[in-house]
Amino acid sequence: MSGNARRPHLPIVFVTGYADVGALAHAGDAGVIQKPFEDHELASKLRAVLESLSA
């Protein structure tokens, strides 16, 4: 059983170096960050995902 099946409301951020992020389209823009990235970019992505929980 995957972690998402046990905790369906747990936010996920995919960190990838893969060029074709179309494969992660289901995650939404806020749920994907491409390498290389700056610390502030990661913080912004995490903030967006966490804020989406309270919306």
Coordinates of N, CA and C in Angstrom, one line a residue, residues 9 12 20-21 23-24 28 31 34 36 45-46 48 53:
H9 N -4.6 12.8 2.3 CA -4.6 14.2 2.4 C -3.2 14.8 2.6
I12 N 2.2 16.3 -1.2 CA 3.4 15.8 -1.8 C 4.0 16.8 -2.8
D20 N 10.9 16.2 -18.8 CA 9.4 16.1 -19.1 C 8.5 16.1 -17.9
V21 N 8.2 17.2 -17.4 CA 7.3 17.2 -16.2 C 5.9 17.0 -16.5
A23 N 4.7 14.3 -17.3 CA 4.3 13.0 -16.6 C 3.8 13.3 -15.2
L24 N 4.1 14.4 -14.6 CA 3.7 14.8 -13.3 C 2.6 15.8 -13.3
G28 N 0.0 19.1 -10.3 CA -0.2 20.5 -10.4 C 1.1 21.3 -10.3
G31 N 2.9 21.4 -7.0 CA 3.4 20.1 -6.5 C 4.7 19.6 -7.1
Q34 N 11.6 21.6 -10.2 CA 12.7 21.0 -11.0 C 14.0 21.4 -10.5
P36 N 18.0 22.1 -11.1 CA 18.5 22.7 -9.8 C 17.5 23.8 -9.4
K45 N 7.5 26.7 -3.0 CA 6.7 25.5 -3.4 C 6.1 24.9 -2.1
L46 N 6.8 24.7 -1.1 CA 6.3 24.0 0.1 C 5.2 24.9 0.7
A48 N 3.2 27.0 -0.8 CA 2.0 26.9 -1.7 C 1.3 25.6 -1.5
L53 N -3.8 23.3 1.5 CA -4.5 22.5 2.5 C -5.5 23.3 3.3

